Coordinates of N, CA, C and O in Angstrom, one line a residue:
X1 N 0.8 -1.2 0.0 CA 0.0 0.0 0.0 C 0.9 1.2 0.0 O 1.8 1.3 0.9
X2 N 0.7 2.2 -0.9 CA 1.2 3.4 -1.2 C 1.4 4.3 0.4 O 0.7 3.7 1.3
X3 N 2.1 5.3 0.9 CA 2.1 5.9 1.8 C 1.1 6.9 1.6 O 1.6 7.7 0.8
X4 N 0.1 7.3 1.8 CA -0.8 8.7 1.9 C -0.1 9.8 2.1 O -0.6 10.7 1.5
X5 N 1.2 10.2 2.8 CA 1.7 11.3 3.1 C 2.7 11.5 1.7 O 3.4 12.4 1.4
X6 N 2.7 10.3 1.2 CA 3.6 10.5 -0.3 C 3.2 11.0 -1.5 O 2.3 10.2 -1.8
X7 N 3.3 11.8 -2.2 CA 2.2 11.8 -3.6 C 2.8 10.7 -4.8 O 4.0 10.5 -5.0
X8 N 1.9 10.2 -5.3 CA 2.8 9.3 -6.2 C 2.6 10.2 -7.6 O 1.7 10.8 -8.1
X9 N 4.1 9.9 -7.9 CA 4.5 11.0 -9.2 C 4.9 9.6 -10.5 O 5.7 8.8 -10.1
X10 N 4.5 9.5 -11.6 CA 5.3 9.1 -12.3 C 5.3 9.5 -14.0 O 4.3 9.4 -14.6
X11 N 6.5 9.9 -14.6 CA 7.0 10.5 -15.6 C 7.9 9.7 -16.4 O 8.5 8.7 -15.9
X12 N 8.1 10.1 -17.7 CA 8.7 9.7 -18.7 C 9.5 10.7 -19.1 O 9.1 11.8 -19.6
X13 N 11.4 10.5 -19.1 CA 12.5 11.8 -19.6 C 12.5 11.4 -20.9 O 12.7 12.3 -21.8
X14 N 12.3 9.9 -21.3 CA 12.4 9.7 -23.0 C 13.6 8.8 -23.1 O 13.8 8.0 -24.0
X15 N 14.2 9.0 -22.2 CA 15.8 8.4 -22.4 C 16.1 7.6 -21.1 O 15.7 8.2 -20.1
X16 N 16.8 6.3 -20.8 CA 17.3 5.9 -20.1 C 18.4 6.6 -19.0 O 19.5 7.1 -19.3
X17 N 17.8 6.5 -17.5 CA 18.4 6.8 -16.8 C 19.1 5.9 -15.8 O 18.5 5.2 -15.1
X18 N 21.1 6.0 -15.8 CA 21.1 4.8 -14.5 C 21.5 5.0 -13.7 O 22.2 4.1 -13.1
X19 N 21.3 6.1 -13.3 CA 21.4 6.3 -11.6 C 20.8 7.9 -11.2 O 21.1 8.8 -11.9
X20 N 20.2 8.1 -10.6 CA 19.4 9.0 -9.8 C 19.5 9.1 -7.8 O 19.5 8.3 -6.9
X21 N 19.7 10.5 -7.8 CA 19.5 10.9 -6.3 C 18.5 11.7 -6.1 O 17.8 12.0 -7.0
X22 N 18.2 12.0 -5.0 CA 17.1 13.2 -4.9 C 18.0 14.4 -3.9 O 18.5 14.1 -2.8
X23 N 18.0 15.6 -4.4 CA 19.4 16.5 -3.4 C 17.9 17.1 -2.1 O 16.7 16.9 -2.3
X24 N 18.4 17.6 -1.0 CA 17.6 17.7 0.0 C 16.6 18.2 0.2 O 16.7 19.4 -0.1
X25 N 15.3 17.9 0.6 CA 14.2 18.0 0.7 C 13.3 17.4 -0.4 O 12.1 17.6 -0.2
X26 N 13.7 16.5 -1.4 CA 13.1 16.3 -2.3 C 12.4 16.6 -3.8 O 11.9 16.0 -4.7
X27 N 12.9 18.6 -3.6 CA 12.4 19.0 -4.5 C 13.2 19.4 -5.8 O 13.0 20.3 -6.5
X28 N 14.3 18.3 -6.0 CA 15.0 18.1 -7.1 C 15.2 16.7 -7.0 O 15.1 16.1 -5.9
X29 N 15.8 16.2 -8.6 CA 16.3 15.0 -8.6 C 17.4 15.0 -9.6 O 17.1 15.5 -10.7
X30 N 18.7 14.4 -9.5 CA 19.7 14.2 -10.6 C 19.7 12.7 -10.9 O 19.8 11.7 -10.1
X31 N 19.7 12.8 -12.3 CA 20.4 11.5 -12.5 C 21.6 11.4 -13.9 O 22.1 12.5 -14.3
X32 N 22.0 10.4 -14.4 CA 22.6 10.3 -14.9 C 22.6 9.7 -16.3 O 22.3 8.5 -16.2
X33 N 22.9 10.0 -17.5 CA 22.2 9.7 -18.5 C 23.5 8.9 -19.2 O 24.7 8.9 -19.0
X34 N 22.7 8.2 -20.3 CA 23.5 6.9 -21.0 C 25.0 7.8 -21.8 O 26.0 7.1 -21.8
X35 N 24.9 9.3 -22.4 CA 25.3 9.8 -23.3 C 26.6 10.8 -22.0 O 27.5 11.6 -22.3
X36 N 26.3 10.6 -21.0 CA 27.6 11.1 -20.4 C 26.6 12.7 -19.8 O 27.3 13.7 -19.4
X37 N 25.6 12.9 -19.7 CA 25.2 14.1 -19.4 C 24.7 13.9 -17.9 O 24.8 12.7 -17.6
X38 N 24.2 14.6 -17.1 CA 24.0 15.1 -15.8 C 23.0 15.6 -15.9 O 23.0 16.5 -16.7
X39 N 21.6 15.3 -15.3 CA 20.4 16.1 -15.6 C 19.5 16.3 -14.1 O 19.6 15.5 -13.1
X40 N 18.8 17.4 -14.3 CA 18.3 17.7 -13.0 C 16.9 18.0 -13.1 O 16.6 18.9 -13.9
X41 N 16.3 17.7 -12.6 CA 14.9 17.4 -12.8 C 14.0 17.8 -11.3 O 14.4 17.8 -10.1
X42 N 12.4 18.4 -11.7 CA 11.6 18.4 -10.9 C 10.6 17.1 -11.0 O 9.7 16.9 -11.8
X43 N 10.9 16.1 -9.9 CA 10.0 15.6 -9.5 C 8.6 15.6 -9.7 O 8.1 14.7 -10.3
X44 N 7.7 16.8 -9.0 CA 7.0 17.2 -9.4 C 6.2 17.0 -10.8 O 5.0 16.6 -10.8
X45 N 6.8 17.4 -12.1 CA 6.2 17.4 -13.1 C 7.3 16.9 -14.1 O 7.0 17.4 -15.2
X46 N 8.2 16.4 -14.2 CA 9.2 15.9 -14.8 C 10.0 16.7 -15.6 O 10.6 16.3 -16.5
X47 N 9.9 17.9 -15.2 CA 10.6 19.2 -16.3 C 12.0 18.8 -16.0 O 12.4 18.4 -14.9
X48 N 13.0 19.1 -17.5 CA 14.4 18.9 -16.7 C 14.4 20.6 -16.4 O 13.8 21.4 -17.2
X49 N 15.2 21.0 -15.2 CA 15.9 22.2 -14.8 C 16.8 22.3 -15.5 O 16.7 23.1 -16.4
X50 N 17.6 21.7 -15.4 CA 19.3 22.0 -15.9 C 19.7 20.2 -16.7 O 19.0 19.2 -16.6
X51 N 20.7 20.5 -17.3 CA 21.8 19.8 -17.8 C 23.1 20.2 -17.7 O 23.6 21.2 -18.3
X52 N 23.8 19.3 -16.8 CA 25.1 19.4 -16.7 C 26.0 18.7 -18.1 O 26.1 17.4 -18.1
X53 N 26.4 19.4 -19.0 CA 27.0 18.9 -20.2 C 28.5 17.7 -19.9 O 29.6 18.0 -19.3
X54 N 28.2 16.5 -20.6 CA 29.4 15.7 -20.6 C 30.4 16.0 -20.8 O 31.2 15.1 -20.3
X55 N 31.0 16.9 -21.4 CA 32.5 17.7 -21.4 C 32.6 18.6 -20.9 O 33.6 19.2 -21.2
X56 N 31.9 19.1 -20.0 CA 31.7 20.7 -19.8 C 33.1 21.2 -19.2 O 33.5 22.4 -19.5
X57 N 33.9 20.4 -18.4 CA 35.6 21.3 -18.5 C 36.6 20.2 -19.0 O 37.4 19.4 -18.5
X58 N 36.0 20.6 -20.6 CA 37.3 19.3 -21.8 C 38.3 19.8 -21.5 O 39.3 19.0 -21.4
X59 N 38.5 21.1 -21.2 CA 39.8 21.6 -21.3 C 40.7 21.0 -20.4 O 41.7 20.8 -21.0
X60 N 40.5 20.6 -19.1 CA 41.0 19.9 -17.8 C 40.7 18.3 -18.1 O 41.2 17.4 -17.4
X61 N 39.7 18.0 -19.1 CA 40.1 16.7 -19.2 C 38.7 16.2 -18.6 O 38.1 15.1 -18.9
X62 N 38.2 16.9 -17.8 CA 37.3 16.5 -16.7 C 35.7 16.3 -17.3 O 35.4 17.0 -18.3
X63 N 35.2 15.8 -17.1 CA 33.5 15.5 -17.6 C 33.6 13.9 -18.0 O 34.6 13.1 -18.1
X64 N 31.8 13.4 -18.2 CA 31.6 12.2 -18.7 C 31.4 12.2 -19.9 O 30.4 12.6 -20.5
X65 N 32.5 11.5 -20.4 CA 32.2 11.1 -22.0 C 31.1 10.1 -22.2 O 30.4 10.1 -23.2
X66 N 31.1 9.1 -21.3 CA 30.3 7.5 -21.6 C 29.3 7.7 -20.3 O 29.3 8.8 -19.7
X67 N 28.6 6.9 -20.0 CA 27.2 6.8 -19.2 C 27.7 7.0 -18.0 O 28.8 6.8 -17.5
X68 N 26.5 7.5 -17.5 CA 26.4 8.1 -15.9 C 26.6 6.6 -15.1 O 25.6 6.0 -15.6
X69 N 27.0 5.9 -14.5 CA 25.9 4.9 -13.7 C 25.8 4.9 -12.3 O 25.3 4.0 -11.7
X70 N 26.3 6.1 -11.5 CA 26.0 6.6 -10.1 C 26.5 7.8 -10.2 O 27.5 8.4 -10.6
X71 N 25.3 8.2 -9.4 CA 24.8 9.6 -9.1 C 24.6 9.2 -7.1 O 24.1 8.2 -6.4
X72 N 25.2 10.3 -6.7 CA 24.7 10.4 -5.2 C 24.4 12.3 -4.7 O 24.4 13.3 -5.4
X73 N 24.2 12.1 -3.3 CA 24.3 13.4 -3.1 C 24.9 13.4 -1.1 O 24.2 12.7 -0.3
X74 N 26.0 14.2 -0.7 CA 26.0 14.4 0.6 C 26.3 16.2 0.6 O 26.1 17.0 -0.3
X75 N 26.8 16.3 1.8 CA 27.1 17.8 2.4 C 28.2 18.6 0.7 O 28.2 19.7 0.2
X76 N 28.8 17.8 0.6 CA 29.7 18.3 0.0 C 30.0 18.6 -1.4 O 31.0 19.2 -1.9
X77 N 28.4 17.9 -2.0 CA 28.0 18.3 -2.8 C 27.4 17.0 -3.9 O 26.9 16.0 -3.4
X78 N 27.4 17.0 -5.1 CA 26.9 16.0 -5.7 C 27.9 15.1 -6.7 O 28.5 15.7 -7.6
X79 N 28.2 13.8 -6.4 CA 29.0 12.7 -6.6 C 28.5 12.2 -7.7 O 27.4 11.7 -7.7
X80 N 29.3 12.3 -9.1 CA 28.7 11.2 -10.6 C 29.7 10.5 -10.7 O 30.9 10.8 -10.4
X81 N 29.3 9.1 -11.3 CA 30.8 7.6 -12.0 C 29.7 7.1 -12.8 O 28.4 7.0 -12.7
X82 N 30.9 6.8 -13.8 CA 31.0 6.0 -14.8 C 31.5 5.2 -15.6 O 32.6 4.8 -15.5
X83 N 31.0 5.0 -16.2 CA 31.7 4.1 -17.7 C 33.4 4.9 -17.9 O 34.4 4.3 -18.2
X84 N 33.4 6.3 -17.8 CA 34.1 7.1 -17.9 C 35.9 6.9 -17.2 O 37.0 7.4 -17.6
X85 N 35.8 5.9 -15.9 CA 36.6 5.6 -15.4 C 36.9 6.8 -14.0 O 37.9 6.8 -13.2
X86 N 35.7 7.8 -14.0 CA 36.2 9.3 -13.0 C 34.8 9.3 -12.0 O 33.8 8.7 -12.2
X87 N 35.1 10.0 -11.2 CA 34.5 10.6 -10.0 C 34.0 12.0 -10.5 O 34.8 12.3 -11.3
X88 N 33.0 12.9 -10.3 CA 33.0 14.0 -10.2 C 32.1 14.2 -9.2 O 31.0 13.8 -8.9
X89 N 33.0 15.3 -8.6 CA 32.1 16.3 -7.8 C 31.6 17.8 -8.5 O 32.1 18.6 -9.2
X90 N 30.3 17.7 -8.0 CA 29.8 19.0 -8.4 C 29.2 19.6 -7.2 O 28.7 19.1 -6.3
X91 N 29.2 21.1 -7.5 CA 28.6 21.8 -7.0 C 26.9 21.8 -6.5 O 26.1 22.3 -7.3
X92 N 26.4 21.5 -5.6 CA 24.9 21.0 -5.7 C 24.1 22.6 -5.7 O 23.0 22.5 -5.2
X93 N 24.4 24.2 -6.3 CA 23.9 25.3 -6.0 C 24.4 25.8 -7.5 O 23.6 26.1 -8.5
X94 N 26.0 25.7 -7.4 CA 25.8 26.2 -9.1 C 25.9 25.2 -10.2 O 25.6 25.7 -11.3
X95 N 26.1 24.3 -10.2 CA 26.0 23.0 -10.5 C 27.3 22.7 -11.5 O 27.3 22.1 -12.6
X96 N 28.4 23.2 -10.9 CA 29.7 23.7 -11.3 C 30.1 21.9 -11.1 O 29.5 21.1 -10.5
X97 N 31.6 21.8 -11.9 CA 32.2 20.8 -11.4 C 33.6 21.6 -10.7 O 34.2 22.5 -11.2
X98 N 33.8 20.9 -9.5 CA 34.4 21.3 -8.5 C 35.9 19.9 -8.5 O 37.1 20.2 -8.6
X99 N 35.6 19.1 -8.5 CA 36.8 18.1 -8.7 C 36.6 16.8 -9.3 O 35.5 16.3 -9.4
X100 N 37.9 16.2 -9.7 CA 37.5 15.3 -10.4 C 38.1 13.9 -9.5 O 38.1 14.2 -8.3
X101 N 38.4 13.3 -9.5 CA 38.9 11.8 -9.2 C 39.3 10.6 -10.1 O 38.9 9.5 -9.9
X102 N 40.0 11.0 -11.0 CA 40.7 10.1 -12.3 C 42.0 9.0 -11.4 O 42.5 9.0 -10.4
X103 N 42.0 7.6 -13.0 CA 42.8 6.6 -12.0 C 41.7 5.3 -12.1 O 42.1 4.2 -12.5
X104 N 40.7 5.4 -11.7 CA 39.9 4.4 -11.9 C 40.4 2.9 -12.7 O 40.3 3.2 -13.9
X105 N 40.8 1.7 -12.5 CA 40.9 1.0 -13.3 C 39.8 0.1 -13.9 O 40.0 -1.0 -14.4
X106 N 38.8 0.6 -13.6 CA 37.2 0.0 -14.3 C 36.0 1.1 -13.8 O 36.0 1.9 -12.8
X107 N 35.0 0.9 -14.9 CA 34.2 1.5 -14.2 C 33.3 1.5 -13.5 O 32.6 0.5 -13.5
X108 N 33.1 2.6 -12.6 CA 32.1 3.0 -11.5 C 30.8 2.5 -11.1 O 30.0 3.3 -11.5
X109 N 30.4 1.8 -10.7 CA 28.7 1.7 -10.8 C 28.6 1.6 -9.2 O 29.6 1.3 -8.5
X110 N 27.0 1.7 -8.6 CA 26.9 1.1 -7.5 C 25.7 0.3 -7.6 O 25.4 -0.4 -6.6

């Protein structure tokens, strides 16, 4: 039986997602998409907010080229791995990437 104090929401992005968090309070959701992108979504009605672009600092090397397949979220901000072989941290306000974590000898999933 459903929770009553829950609303049940369910939506279609069009595209395969494999890994999703919800950042605090519930009224966002990121997940992580097959093509290396970062997407951030309302719950609520399934709009995406933002896209965090898969190369977005090529220059440093840093971003996902290949699929998301964990996404998390703590204090310190929001955690993506992948196929890609890296860690990223992002900013969970400007939704900057803040550091990377390269080295990986397989990839990431949880």
């Amino acid at each position: 039986m459903a929770n009553p104090r829950i609303p049940a929401a369910r939506w279609s992005v069009g595209e395969r997602m494999y890994g999703m968090t919800a950042l605090p309070g519930g009224r966002l959701f990121v997940g992580g998409a097959g093509d290396g992108a970062v997407k951030v979504y309302d719950p609520r009605n399934g709009k995406l907010e933002t896209q965090l672009e898969p190369m977005a600092a090529e220059v440093e090397g840093v971003g996902h080229s290949d699929a998301v397949l964990a996404v998390t979220y703590s204090s310190l901000g929001i955690f993506t791995a992948g196929a890609h072989l890296s860690i990223l941290q992002w900013d969970h306000v400007t939704y900057e990437c803040g550091k990377s974590y390269m080295g990986h000898k397989s990839l990431i999933a949880t």
